[in-house]
Amino acid sequence: MSFSPKAMIRFNKKTKEFHLQGKDFSYIIKILKNNQLGQLYFGKKIRDRKSFSHLYAIRSRPLVACVYEGDSFSLDTLKQEYPSYGTTDFREPAFQILQENGSRITNFEYQHHKIYKGKPKLEGLPATYVEKGEEAITLEISLYDKLIDTEIQLLYTVFSEWNALARSARVVNHGQQALNLTRIMSASIDFFDSQFEMVHLSGSWGRERYVKMRKLQPGIQSISSTRGASSSQHNPFIALKRPDATEHRGEVYGFSLVYSGNFLAQVEVDHYDVARVTMGIHPFDFNWLLGQGESFQTPEVVMVYSDQGLNGMSQTYHQLYRTRLAKGYWRDKERPVLINNWEATYFHFDEEKLIKIAKTAKELGIELFVLDDGWFGKRNDSKTSLGDWFVNNRKLPSGITGLAQKINDLGMRFGLWFEPEMVSKASRLYEQHPDWVIKVPGRRMSQGRNQYVLDFSRKEVVDHIYGMMAQILREAPISYVKWDMNRYMTEIGSADLPPERQREVPHRYILGVYDLYERLTTEFPHVLFESCAAGGARFDPGMLYYAPQTWTSDNTDAIERLKIQYGTSFLYPLSAIGAHVTSVPNHQVKRITSLETRAHVAFFGVFGYELDVTKLSEKDKQKVKEQIAFYKKNRKWIMNGTFYRIRSPFEDDGNIVSWMVVSEDQKEALVGYYQVLGTANPGFSRILLKGLRTDYEYEIEGIDGTYFGDELMYVGLLLEDAKGKGDFYSKIYKLKAIQSDEKVGMKNR
């Protein structure tokens, strides 16, 4: 069965093989001798044929356990699709189910399958989607364990326009006994070999998503989070690249989990050099009680194949996530240039101060004013009032509605900060509902940033917060919400769940967060939501589904942002990357960089400012005007363009960084070049550009002459002499293709 020449799924009844073909990749599954699923191939697209049996072999090996007597069929030596543990396979499994008799042994066999146009929604979870059925094909395979009367449904969606495969699993308990899901991963795959380097994005607050690489070794290598959020420590993403793969050539396999809670991404290399990748909800401290007739849906893993290196993988994720993960009114719209008052005022402001900042910002061309923390309850520091989402009239006598209207009257949009998942002990909410926090009876509650985590696994808690936020959004002309989250979970427990369900709290919490997002974005579709979590502690695809942009990091230093934004671009499009110009010395690292360099970095993201513009000199105000005008002129194609990483801050000495974005029609491009430290008597430098049309002739602003695309990509762009430029130097090169009539005019001159 097929629906598009770029995406096809075929089932060979005779050989019992499924061949999934994407735009440039093939994925082949086989029903094995024991009626379970084997993995035959994932990689560069190959032609379909009558049989792929030559990719599958059963060979005897010493010290293996075999499924059948007198036979060499052993799962220990076979590549599998969704493996279990305990029946001849000793590797870590994709799932494990504890039964009432204490057994963890299962036997899920192929039952049936169906192939259909489009892509189903995942109940209660964010996921990629399609707008027309022809955009994707889905294979749904049903596995069944007769003894426990339970079904596992495996979902595979192949997209027509992207080299991406979306996978998830759903467990349905048809039987009489209660089951405990102790491990239920979203996807698993066994590769032919382990000749890969594992790429992941790791760090901490203020240095999120640094690029890390390691060669696969025998045993288990993994990244994870057990913090209740995807975390700034590890992003829910890994890639396997061949050792010779670079940014622009070679084979790369990407794995991205569309989820915002505890996760595990793991590669196990066995004694036969097979690499098994598993990804999903972290099984540590997890258990899900599945009663009769109940089901459990896993989050989605989006797998990407690239034979065009890491950049090729990233560009697939960028295009897919920008257009078929992010959703709603703001998905394709130009984002307003904003100013956030946080670093300008922190908690110390009143209405007069805010209006003064907004008036100056408007004069500079800024379009959106965002009021950050400190507007509610008795909030004058970080110790009080979270959960009390009503205005502090001492600071704002005309309320949020009055302030928002005054900002609107200036010709600007108005935005507001919330931290809906948290509560302060010094608050009305905590006084009235002390049992609404995540805690364990009889145990001390640890605090973070003087705040505690609300129990979003409870519907009444989510309902209450929704009611308070919705009331404000209904009453005031608010165009933007910054949704913050500044604390991980500790002492995890819920007063509302029985003992046997306590290990469900982290996942139920995330489902509650998604529910609140879903309700608010549905009722207020024209509000632009930006997710934030102490900066980048929950920068993940699950959040991107509801909030099309994310605050990238609390570290706003331009030089630090080179690494942070470079790593973030491995997975996330520029339209998702919040990037602001802030004051100097920088509040996080005390570094002083030029206003130009700060803007040159922030141009490659959703652009804004976070400083007191009333304190700028007239000269700097003029520079800000020019920066904003430049960004507005180019932002549409920058957000929708193709991004290329050119020079990495993580390679060589990291002193030179470069990247660029090319418009969809390849007629415009923006190149960023950054020098961290000045060097004595530097040589003559050039960079090889990417993504241009070889036959297009380009002008480069500020440089005489014209250059063909092939020259710029193969000979390179000779850079401005960096001699004497000093530390933290940057340069932006704007390219524009010359139209045919312009060429004629130039020749006539």
XYZ file of C-alpha atoms in Angstrom:
749
model
C 0.000 0.000 0.000
C 1.382 3.452 -0.886
C 0.152 7.058 -0.834
C 3.140 9.113 -1.947
C 6.197 8.400 -4.112
C 8.312 9.729 -1.229
C 6.728 7.658 1.555
C 5.584 4.071 1.240
C 4.887 1.130 3.521
C 4.754 -2.362 2.048
C 4.016 -5.693 3.706
C 5.214 -8.883 2.060
C 2.836 -11.617 3.234
C 5.075 -14.410 2.013
C 8.285 -13.252 3.736
C 6.436 -11.444 6.565
C 8.494 -8.303 6.044
C 7.511 -4.660 6.447
C 9.400 -2.155 4.305
C 8.940 1.459 5.372
C 10.361 3.906 2.844
C 10.750 7.590 3.626
C 12.028 10.337 1.426
C 15.625 9.055 1.542
C 15.603 6.167 4.023
C 14.404 2.592 4.459
C 13.300 0.859 7.639
C 12.717 -2.898 7.468
C 11.028 -5.116 10.056
C 10.498 -8.885 9.921
C 8.130 -11.189 11.798
C 10.509 -13.768 13.227
C 10.163 -17.516 13.628
C 8.736 -17.076 17.152
C 6.172 -14.575 15.804
C 7.929 -11.620 17.397
C 9.432 -8.670 15.535
C 12.996 -8.474 14.237
C 14.857 -5.418 12.966
C 16.550 -5.893 9.588
C 17.676 -2.454 8.428
C 17.527 1.292 9.047
C 19.510 3.554 6.749
C 19.893 4.947 3.249
C 16.862 4.226 1.066
C 17.078 0.949 -0.813
C 14.808 -0.472 -3.489
C 12.064 -2.852 -2.505
C 12.484 -6.514 -3.444
C 10.739 -9.842 -3.064
C 12.710 -10.784 0.011
C 15.202 -9.292 2.434
C 15.991 -12.666 3.962
C 19.674 -12.198 3.163
C 19.756 -9.501 5.864
C 18.626 -12.028 8.465
C 20.647 -14.981 9.707
C 20.386 -17.501 12.554
C 23.773 -18.760 13.615
C 24.811 -20.889 16.534
C 26.967 -19.251 19.186
C 28.451 -20.651 22.421
C 26.708 -20.095 25.756
C 23.436 -18.867 24.269
C 19.989 -19.939 25.412
C 17.694 -20.998 22.569
C 13.941 -20.554 22.265
C 13.289 -24.029 20.840
C 14.764 -27.410 21.736
C 17.308 -28.670 19.245
C 17.381 -25.326 17.438
C 19.850 -22.426 17.342
C 17.156 -19.711 17.301
C 18.165 -17.322 20.087
C 17.042 -13.767 20.726
C 20.456 -13.099 22.244
C 21.976 -13.054 18.760
C 19.143 -11.461 16.782
C 18.388 -7.814 16.109
C 14.954 -7.030 17.511
C 12.328 -4.342 17.142
C 10.651 -4.140 20.563
C 12.454 -6.656 22.791
C 11.539 -8.122 26.162
C 13.789 -9.640 28.826
C 13.940 -13.171 30.136
C 13.432 -15.393 27.112
C 16.976 -15.832 25.746
C 17.773 -12.093 25.332
C 19.951 -10.762 28.160
C 20.168 -7.152 26.979
C 18.081 -4.412 28.568
C 14.560 -4.565 27.108
C 12.114 -2.070 25.674
C 9.470 -3.025 28.218
C 8.805 -5.103 31.311
C 5.465 -6.001 32.912
C 5.100 -7.246 36.466
C 2.147 -9.616 36.852
C 0.114 -10.575 39.909
C 1.999 -13.854 40.328
C 5.311 -11.964 40.464
C 6.396 -12.981 36.966
C 8.009 -10.503 34.585
C 8.096 -12.954 31.671
C 5.931 -12.078 28.664
C 5.419 -13.382 25.130
C 4.014 -10.699 22.835
C 3.504 -12.139 19.368
C 2.436 -10.507 16.128
C -1.354 -10.481 15.890
C -2.255 -8.183 13.010
C -1.438 -4.802 11.485
C -2.985 -1.979 9.512
C -1.594 0.729 7.246
C -3.417 4.021 6.789
C -3.023 7.597 5.640
C -2.159 10.331 8.081
C -1.066 10.182 11.686
C -3.105 9.575 14.850
C -3.068 11.892 17.858
C -1.538 10.583 21.059
C -4.001 10.912 23.917
C -2.895 13.542 26.442
C 0.565 13.916 24.888
C 2.229 16.345 22.490
C 3.369 14.826 19.208
C 4.126 15.663 15.610
C 1.067 15.933 13.401
C -0.051 16.266 9.785
C -2.473 18.702 8.187
C -3.369 16.438 5.272
C -3.502 12.661 5.175
C -1.142 12.537 2.205
C 1.643 14.034 4.314
C 2.327 10.754 6.105
C 1.596 7.045 6.305
C 1.187 5.118 9.532
C 1.803 1.460 10.285
C 0.128 0.083 13.387
C 1.300 -3.357 14.529
C -0.604 -5.242 17.216
C 1.354 -7.607 19.495
C -0.564 -9.867 21.870
C 0.263 -11.920 24.942
C -2.434 -14.568 25.280
C -1.575 -15.602 28.849
C -2.149 -12.128 30.318
C -4.651 -11.015 27.633
C -2.720 -7.832 26.924
C -1.904 -5.991 23.710
C 0.964 -3.732 22.701
C 0.301 -1.472 19.741
C 3.406 -0.180 17.979
C 2.939 2.975 15.902
C 5.220 3.981 13.025
C 4.604 7.140 10.996
C 6.649 7.913 7.884
C 6.531 11.502 6.622
C 6.494 12.266 2.909
C 8.623 15.423 3.001
C 11.095 14.677 5.783
C 13.539 11.876 6.541
C 11.778 11.236 9.811
C 10.054 8.275 11.422
C 7.821 8.825 14.474
C 7.485 5.879 16.856
C 5.494 5.197 20.009
C 3.843 2.304 21.859
C 0.489 1.795 23.550
C -0.304 -0.959 26.051
C -3.895 -2.137 26.491
C -4.904 -4.472 29.331
C -7.794 -6.605 28.070
C -7.442 -9.102 30.913
C -8.772 -9.544 34.435
C -5.590 -9.003 36.441
C -3.920 -5.691 37.276
C -0.531 -5.237 35.637
C 2.433 -3.103 36.629
C 4.379 -1.477 33.814
C 7.830 -1.159 35.315
C 9.487 -0.235 32.021
C 7.787 0.956 28.849
C 10.090 2.674 26.354
C 8.847 4.554 23.326
C 11.256 3.011 20.825
C 14.038 0.483 20.521
C 16.259 -0.463 17.608
C 19.220 -2.824 17.134
C 21.873 -1.724 14.611
C 24.163 -3.992 12.602
C 27.224 -2.766 14.478
C 28.473 -0.230 17.012
C 30.878 1.786 14.876
C 29.380 5.085 15.957
C 30.071 8.146 18.006
C 27.267 9.184 20.334
C 26.361 12.874 20.256
C 24.346 14.474 23.035
C 23.579 17.893 24.517
C 24.566 18.287 28.161
C 25.370 20.996 30.683
C 23.811 22.825 33.608
C 22.146 26.133 34.414
C 23.821 28.881 32.418
C 25.613 26.454 30.085
C 22.809 24.379 28.632
C 23.068 22.054 25.640
C 26.827 21.902 25.152
C 27.733 19.449 22.403
C 29.357 16.254 23.685
C 30.660 13.303 21.673
C 31.946 9.902 22.720
C 32.871 6.725 20.903
C 30.561 3.825 21.649
C 32.124 1.183 23.860
C 30.942 -2.276 25.009
C 28.385 -1.873 27.763
C 25.822 0.840 28.385
C 26.222 4.536 27.714
C 23.286 6.803 28.456
C 21.943 10.232 29.305
C 18.875 10.803 31.437
C 16.894 12.951 33.816
C 15.193 11.953 37.064
C 14.508 15.558 38.094
C 10.847 15.660 37.076
C 11.742 17.735 34.001
C 13.804 17.058 30.904
C 16.467 19.232 32.618
C 19.366 21.481 31.680
C 21.733 18.602 32.503
C 20.719 16.486 29.496
C 18.403 17.214 26.583
C 16.120 14.306 25.529
C 18.103 13.768 22.336
C 20.982 11.671 21.104
C 22.501 11.059 17.703
C 24.700 8.258 16.425
C 27.179 9.388 13.797
C 29.662 7.358 11.838
C 33.260 8.222 12.827
C 33.900 9.919 9.476
C 30.667 11.932 9.539
C 31.023 15.709 9.803
C 28.622 18.618 9.938
C 27.951 18.331 6.208
C 28.599 14.772 5.093
C 28.296 11.214 6.361
C 25.657 9.093 8.065
C 23.872 10.290 11.184
C 20.892 8.828 13.065
C 18.955 11.172 15.354
C 16.640 10.231 18.238
C 14.465 12.892 19.858
C 11.859 12.286 22.570
C 8.772 14.512 22.496
C 8.446 14.644 26.261
C 9.164 17.049 29.122
C 9.655 14.771 32.132
C 12.005 12.041 33.350
C 13.620 10.288 30.404
C 16.281 7.775 29.451
C 18.242 7.686 26.187
C 20.521 4.672 26.158
C 22.858 2.776 23.840
C 23.877 -0.731 24.831
C 26.716 -2.380 22.913
C 26.620 -6.149 23.292
C 29.298 -8.827 22.968
C 28.591 -9.190 19.235
C 29.116 -5.474 18.524
C 25.402 -4.760 18.129
C 24.301 -1.304 19.318
C 20.814 -1.198 20.838
C 19.219 2.230 21.190
C 16.280 2.641 23.584
C 14.511 5.866 24.471
C 11.505 6.780 26.585
C 10.271 7.513 30.086
C 13.008 6.699 32.590
C 12.193 3.355 34.277
C 14.007 4.412 37.458
C 11.410 5.089 40.179
C 8.623 4.541 37.629
C 5.697 2.168 37.791
C 2.284 2.379 36.164
C -0.592 0.285 37.482
C -2.698 -0.810 34.528
C -6.146 -2.049 35.521
C -8.642 -4.023 33.473
C -9.606 -2.178 30.300
C -7.012 0.550 30.857
C -4.305 1.659 28.438
C -0.997 3.507 28.618
C 0.411 5.602 25.778
C 4.144 6.326 25.611
C 5.550 9.631 24.361
C 6.796 9.779 20.804
C 10.343 9.322 19.560
C 11.187 11.062 16.296
C 13.978 9.239 14.497
C 15.836 11.028 11.691
C 18.222 9.608 9.107
C 20.776 11.823 7.373
C 23.504 11.051 4.879
C 24.338 14.768 4.818
C 26.010 14.877 8.216
C 24.870 16.515 11.417
C 23.605 19.597 9.597
C 21.405 17.408 7.433
C 19.920 15.792 10.540
C 19.387 19.189 12.188
C 17.687 20.673 9.149
C 15.195 17.804 9.088
C 14.362 18.363 12.753
C 14.145 22.134 12.204
C 11.675 21.859 9.337
C 9.560 19.151 10.947
C 9.427 20.711 14.408
C 8.827 24.233 13.119
C 5.904 23.241 10.892
C 4.512 19.959 12.272
C 5.246 20.053 16.013
C 4.813 23.699 16.940
C 1.220 24.616 16.233
C -1.382 27.336 16.402
C -1.741 30.970 15.433
C 1.903 31.941 15.993
C 3.525 28.964 14.291
C 4.168 30.698 10.969
C 3.857 34.329 12.022
C 6.642 36.845 12.498
C 7.418 37.086 16.211
C 7.374 40.571 17.737
C 10.596 42.179 18.954
C 10.152 42.291 22.717
C 11.602 43.965 25.745
C 11.515 42.184 29.107
C 11.883 44.264 32.260
C 13.587 41.571 34.410
C 17.240 42.562 34.130
C 16.227 46.219 34.029
C 14.299 46.249 37.320
C 14.163 42.771 38.869
C 11.469 42.971 41.606
C 11.844 46.723 42.081
C 9.399 48.542 39.850
C 6.155 50.451 39.803
C 3.767 51.384 37.026
C 5.503 54.686 36.336
C 8.874 52.970 35.849
C 7.364 50.353 33.525
C 5.560 52.916 31.402
C 8.754 54.939 31.094
C 10.654 51.880 29.812
C 7.809 51.010 27.436
C 7.657 54.537 25.957
C 11.371 54.558 25.233
C 11.178 51.015 23.832
C 8.370 52.046 21.490
C 10.472 54.942 20.185
C 13.235 52.462 19.368
C 10.885 50.202 17.392
C 10.210 47.473 19.992
C 6.772 45.887 19.572
C 6.066 43.908 22.768
C 6.545 44.858 26.427
C 6.831 41.909 28.848
C 6.298 42.303 32.581
C 8.309 39.633 34.367
C 8.275 38.357 37.966
C 7.046 40.532 40.842
C 3.610 41.811 39.742
C 1.396 39.591 41.962
C 0.475 38.979 45.617
C 3.056 40.501 47.951
C 5.941 39.589 45.681
C 8.916 41.874 46.372
C 11.497 39.082 46.475
C 11.718 35.361 45.740
C 10.332 34.278 49.130
C 6.607 34.933 48.761
C 3.386 34.815 46.773
C 3.885 32.168 44.070
C 0.429 30.700 43.549
C -1.324 33.983 44.333
C -2.041 35.046 40.777
C -3.744 38.334 41.553
C -2.200 41.763 41.040
C -0.163 43.684 43.603
C -2.082 46.985 43.549
C 0.614 48.788 45.521
C 2.951 48.390 42.571
C 0.287 48.521 39.875
C -2.654 50.655 41.062
C -4.521 50.286 37.760
C -4.023 46.529 37.814
C -2.785 44.299 35.022
C -5.768 45.297 32.900
C -5.027 48.992 33.298
C -1.283 48.598 32.708
C -1.825 46.377 29.683
C -4.245 48.906 28.199
C -1.771 51.744 28.709
C 0.922 49.695 26.947
C -1.530 48.933 24.128
C -2.342 52.643 23.858
C 1.338 53.272 23.167
C 0.999 51.000 20.130
C 2.699 48.010 21.751
C 1.584 44.523 22.718
C 1.666 43.480 26.375
C 3.037 40.246 27.844
C 3.028 38.755 31.335
C 5.165 36.290 33.344
C 3.702 33.331 35.277
C 5.202 30.435 37.177
C 2.032 28.340 37.455
C 3.552 25.061 38.666
C 5.070 26.481 41.858
C 3.938 27.842 45.216
C 5.546 29.797 48.061
C 4.896 28.852 51.669
C 4.157 32.527 52.265
C 1.074 32.588 50.068
C -2.685 32.352 50.366
C -2.677 29.243 48.181
C -0.335 27.332 50.487
C -2.185 28.468 53.599
C -5.463 27.170 52.160
C -4.103 24.001 50.509
C -0.848 22.786 52.122
C -1.606 19.289 50.788
C -1.429 20.547 47.197
C 2.359 20.343 47.070
C 4.442 17.354 46.113
C 5.714 15.875 49.389
C 5.913 12.716 51.486
C 4.081 12.574 54.866
C 6.453 12.746 57.819
C 9.422 13.784 55.691
C 11.024 17.212 55.561
C 10.329 19.191 52.395
C 13.430 20.588 50.730
C 13.045 23.920 48.968
C 14.553 25.420 45.875
C 14.525 29.153 45.278
C 12.187 29.379 48.303
C 9.461 27.539 46.413
C 7.689 24.196 46.255
C 6.208 22.143 43.432
C 2.440 22.009 43.115
C 0.982 18.544 42.631
C -0.125 18.754 39.020
C -0.988 15.053 39.101
C -4.202 16.251 40.807
C -6.932 17.606 38.560
C -8.259 20.050 41.167
C -4.839 21.708 41.384
C -4.627 22.152 37.617
C -8.238 23.393 37.562
C -7.475 26.004 40.220
C -4.396 27.376 38.482
C -6.212 27.382 35.148
C -9.031 29.409 36.687
C -6.662 32.063 38.046
C -4.607 32.389 34.848
C -7.646 32.356 32.571
C -9.326 35.125 34.557
C -6.334 37.425 34.046
C -6.073 36.571 30.360
C -9.794 37.178 29.874
C -9.782 40.555 31.597
C -6.580 42.110 30.249
C -5.384 42.664 26.661
C -2.466 40.240 26.938
C -0.687 39.017 23.792
C 2.153 36.980 25.282
C 2.756 34.707 28.276
C 6.181 33.745 29.592
C 5.678 30.424 31.420
C 8.509 29.825 33.870
C 9.511 26.783 35.962
C 12.386 27.264 38.408
C 12.548 24.082 40.468
C 13.025 20.333 40.073
C 11.073 17.738 42.074
C 12.208 16.344 45.423
C 10.466 14.123 47.996
C 8.126 12.945 45.270
C 4.707 11.953 46.543
C 1.048 12.842 46.174
C -1.574 13.012 48.921
C -4.180 12.080 46.329
C -2.768 8.743 45.134
C -2.737 5.341 46.887
C 0.607 3.727 47.794
C 0.688 1.496 44.718
C 0.466 4.532 42.436
C 3.075 6.821 44.025
C 5.647 6.090 41.321
C 3.188 7.442 38.749
C 3.457 10.989 40.143
C 6.199 12.406 37.832
C 4.441 11.258 34.664
C 1.006 12.305 35.914
C 2.525 15.687 36.781
C 3.759 16.223 33.223
C 0.357 15.163 31.872
C -1.133 17.853 34.141
C 1.258 20.458 32.726
C 0.272 19.449 29.201
C -3.412 19.617 30.159
C -3.025 23.174 31.474
C -1.153 24.222 28.338
C -3.804 22.597 26.140
C -6.666 24.368 27.883
C -4.998 27.783 27.872
C -3.780 27.638 24.274
C -7.237 26.482 23.180
C -9.105 29.278 24.992
C -6.517 31.932 24.103
C -5.256 30.906 20.642
C -3.892 34.374 19.810
C -1.643 34.546 22.876
C 2.009 33.772 22.130
C 3.308 31.380 24.803
C 7.039 31.171 25.518
C 8.188 28.327 27.725
C 10.948 28.938 30.246
C 12.471 26.803 32.992
C 15.142 28.674 34.897
C 16.299 29.423 31.406
C 16.744 26.208 29.449
C 15.918 23.459 31.968
C 12.884 22.298 29.994
C 13.831 23.153 26.428
C 12.342 20.080 24.792
C 10.016 19.085 21.927
C 7.101 18.484 24.303
C 7.107 22.154 25.303
C 7.540 23.260 21.696
C 4.188 21.670 20.827
C 2.386 24.235 22.997
C 4.848 27.152 23.064
C 6.500 27.836 19.683
C 9.464 29.560 21.337
C 11.547 28.855 24.436
C 13.793 31.004 26.601
C 17.118 29.449 25.690
C 19.152 30.232 28.795
C 19.277 32.696 31.671
C 22.885 33.237 30.602
C 22.574 36.133 28.170
C 26.277 36.844 27.666
C 26.912 36.942 23.924
C 30.085 34.839 24.085
C 28.515 32.193 26.326
C 25.510 32.138 24.015
C 27.707 31.052 21.095
C 28.030 27.579 22.624
C 24.484 27.487 23.983
C 22.812 28.483 20.716
C 25.172 26.351 18.633
C 24.253 23.251 20.642
C 20.557 24.124 20.708
C 20.565 24.277 16.904
C 21.371 20.571 16.698
C 17.666 19.932 17.210
C 15.647 23.132 17.475
C 14.797 25.703 14.769
C 15.752 29.371 15.086
C 12.048 30.189 15.532
C 12.179 28.356 18.886
C 15.321 30.022 20.267
C 14.656 33.071 22.451
C 17.697 35.389 22.183
C 17.985 38.810 23.850
C 20.399 41.699 23.996
C 21.117 42.568 27.646
C 23.177 45.150 29.500
C 26.884 45.005 30.319
C 28.727 44.050 32.396
C 26.692 40.941 31.803
C 24.669 39.953 34.868
C 25.729 36.292 34.728
C 29.461 36.390 33.901
C 30.318 40.114 34.240
C 31.790 40.224 30.725
C 31.663 43.405 28.681
C 30.869 42.962 25.002
C 29.859 45.518 22.406
C 26.230 46.251 21.633
C 26.958 45.065 18.098
C 28.251 41.648 19.169
C 25.315 41.118 21.513
C 22.890 41.778 18.645
C 24.908 39.764 16.120
C 24.424 36.665 18.275
C 20.771 37.378 19.122
C 19.790 37.925 15.464
C 19.906 34.135 15.058
C 16.825 33.493 17.173
C 13.644 35.199 18.359
C 15.089 38.676 18.912
C 14.516 40.932 21.911
C 16.023 43.113 24.627
C 16.324 42.721 28.387
C 17.795 45.933 29.765
C 16.782 49.427 30.886
C 16.563 51.271 27.577
C 15.997 54.581 29.422
C 19.635 54.439 30.561
C 21.111 54.040 27.088
C 23.130 56.860 25.565
C 21.717 58.571 22.475
C 24.416 56.872 20.425
C 23.410 53.427 21.714
C 19.728 54.193 21.204
C 20.466 54.902 17.556
C 22.316 51.588 17.290
C 19.345 49.769 18.856
C 16.999 51.431 16.341
C 19.182 50.208 13.501
C 19.391 46.687 14.946
C 15.623 46.443 15.299
C 15.035 47.805 11.800
C 17.501 45.284 10.383
C 15.878 42.379 12.215
C 12.346 43.380 11.214
C 13.389 43.612 7.587
C 14.819 40.096 7.601
C 13.054 38.180 10.391
C 10.496 36.336 8.294
C 13.009 34.559 6.109
C 15.468 34.126 8.998
C 12.826 32.242 11.030
C 11.813 30.081 8.051
C 15.238 29.707 6.474
C 17.738 26.862 6.426
C 20.390 27.033 9.141
C 23.977 25.902 8.650
C 26.661 25.507 11.306
C 30.080 26.375 9.836
C 32.696 26.799 12.600
C 32.124 25.146 15.977
C 32.951 26.627 19.389
C 33.486 23.033 20.564
C 36.242 22.155 18.060
C 39.863 23.262 17.674
C 40.401 26.037 20.204
C 36.837 27.341 19.815
C 38.095 30.863 19.213
C 36.270 31.289 15.904
C 32.565 30.526 15.558
C 30.466 30.882 12.442
C 26.992 29.990 11.258
C 24.523 31.180 8.634
C 20.911 31.031 7.581
C 19.699 30.946 3.972
C 16.237 31.967 2.822
C 13.938 29.307 1.435
C 14.330 30.659 -2.120
C 18.128 30.934 -1.649
C 18.051 34.611 -2.614
C 19.124 35.941 0.783
C 21.521 34.798 3.465
C 22.841 36.037 6.789
C 26.297 34.956 7.954
C 27.482 35.369 11.540
C 31.214 35.401 12.266
C 32.507 35.637 15.845
C 36.033 35.929 17.271
C 36.227 35.254 20.995
C 39.737 36.564 21.682
C 41.931 38.816 19.605
C 45.126 37.375 18.154
C 48.441 39.001 17.292
C 49.132 39.460 13.581
C 46.412 37.053 12.386
C 46.502 35.410 8.985
C 44.021 35.887 6.179
C 40.834 34.010 7.002
C 37.982 32.808 4.865
C 34.909 30.685 5.476
C 33.188 28.351 3.049
C 29.524 29.294 2.918
C 26.694 26.786 2.523
C 23.266 26.452 0.944
C 23.588 29.038 -1.836
C 22.560 28.590 -5.452
C 25.717 27.985 -7.481
C 24.346 29.999 -10.436
C 23.076 32.958 -8.400
C 25.134 36.132 -8.256
C 25.167 37.680 -4.794
C 25.860 41.134 -3.421
C 27.334 41.355 0.081
C 26.418 44.467 2.020
C 29.484 46.601 2.678
C 31.690 44.739 0.189
C 32.283 45.897 -3.382
C 31.583 43.602 -6.290
C 29.449 40.515 -6.694
C 30.098 36.833 -6.102
C 28.547 33.694 -7.530
C 27.228 31.116 -5.109
C 29.756 28.505 -6.215
C 32.641 30.902 -5.485
C 31.344 31.610 -1.993
C 30.829 27.928 -1.209
C 33.930 26.397 -2.807
C 36.504 29.241 -2.759
C 35.021 30.965 0.266
C 34.292 34.398 1.642
C 37.449 36.341 2.468
C 36.826 37.814 5.896
C 37.415 41.346 7.038
C 40.900 41.750 8.478
C 40.605 40.970 12.206
C 43.919 42.655 12.998
C 43.446 45.006 15.903
C 39.779 44.137 16.365
C 40.401 42.819 19.864
C 38.371 40.450 21.991
C 34.713 39.561 21.361
C 34.706 40.826 17.784
C 31.857 39.914 15.445
C 30.706 40.622 11.943
C 27.432 40.054 10.110
C 27.476 39.512 6.352
C 24.182 40.036 4.520
C 23.941 38.419 1.085
C 21.304 39.120 -1.519
C 20.962 37.624 -4.985
C 20.921 40.110 -7.831
C 17.735 39.963 -9.875
C 18.042 39.561 -13.633
C 16.991 43.184 -14.335
C 19.587 44.407 -11.815
C 22.259 42.393 -13.639
C 21.345 44.073 -16.924
C 21.555 47.482 -15.290
C 24.971 46.718 -13.838
C 26.272 45.540 -17.232
C 24.987 48.721 -18.900
C 26.846 50.831 -16.335
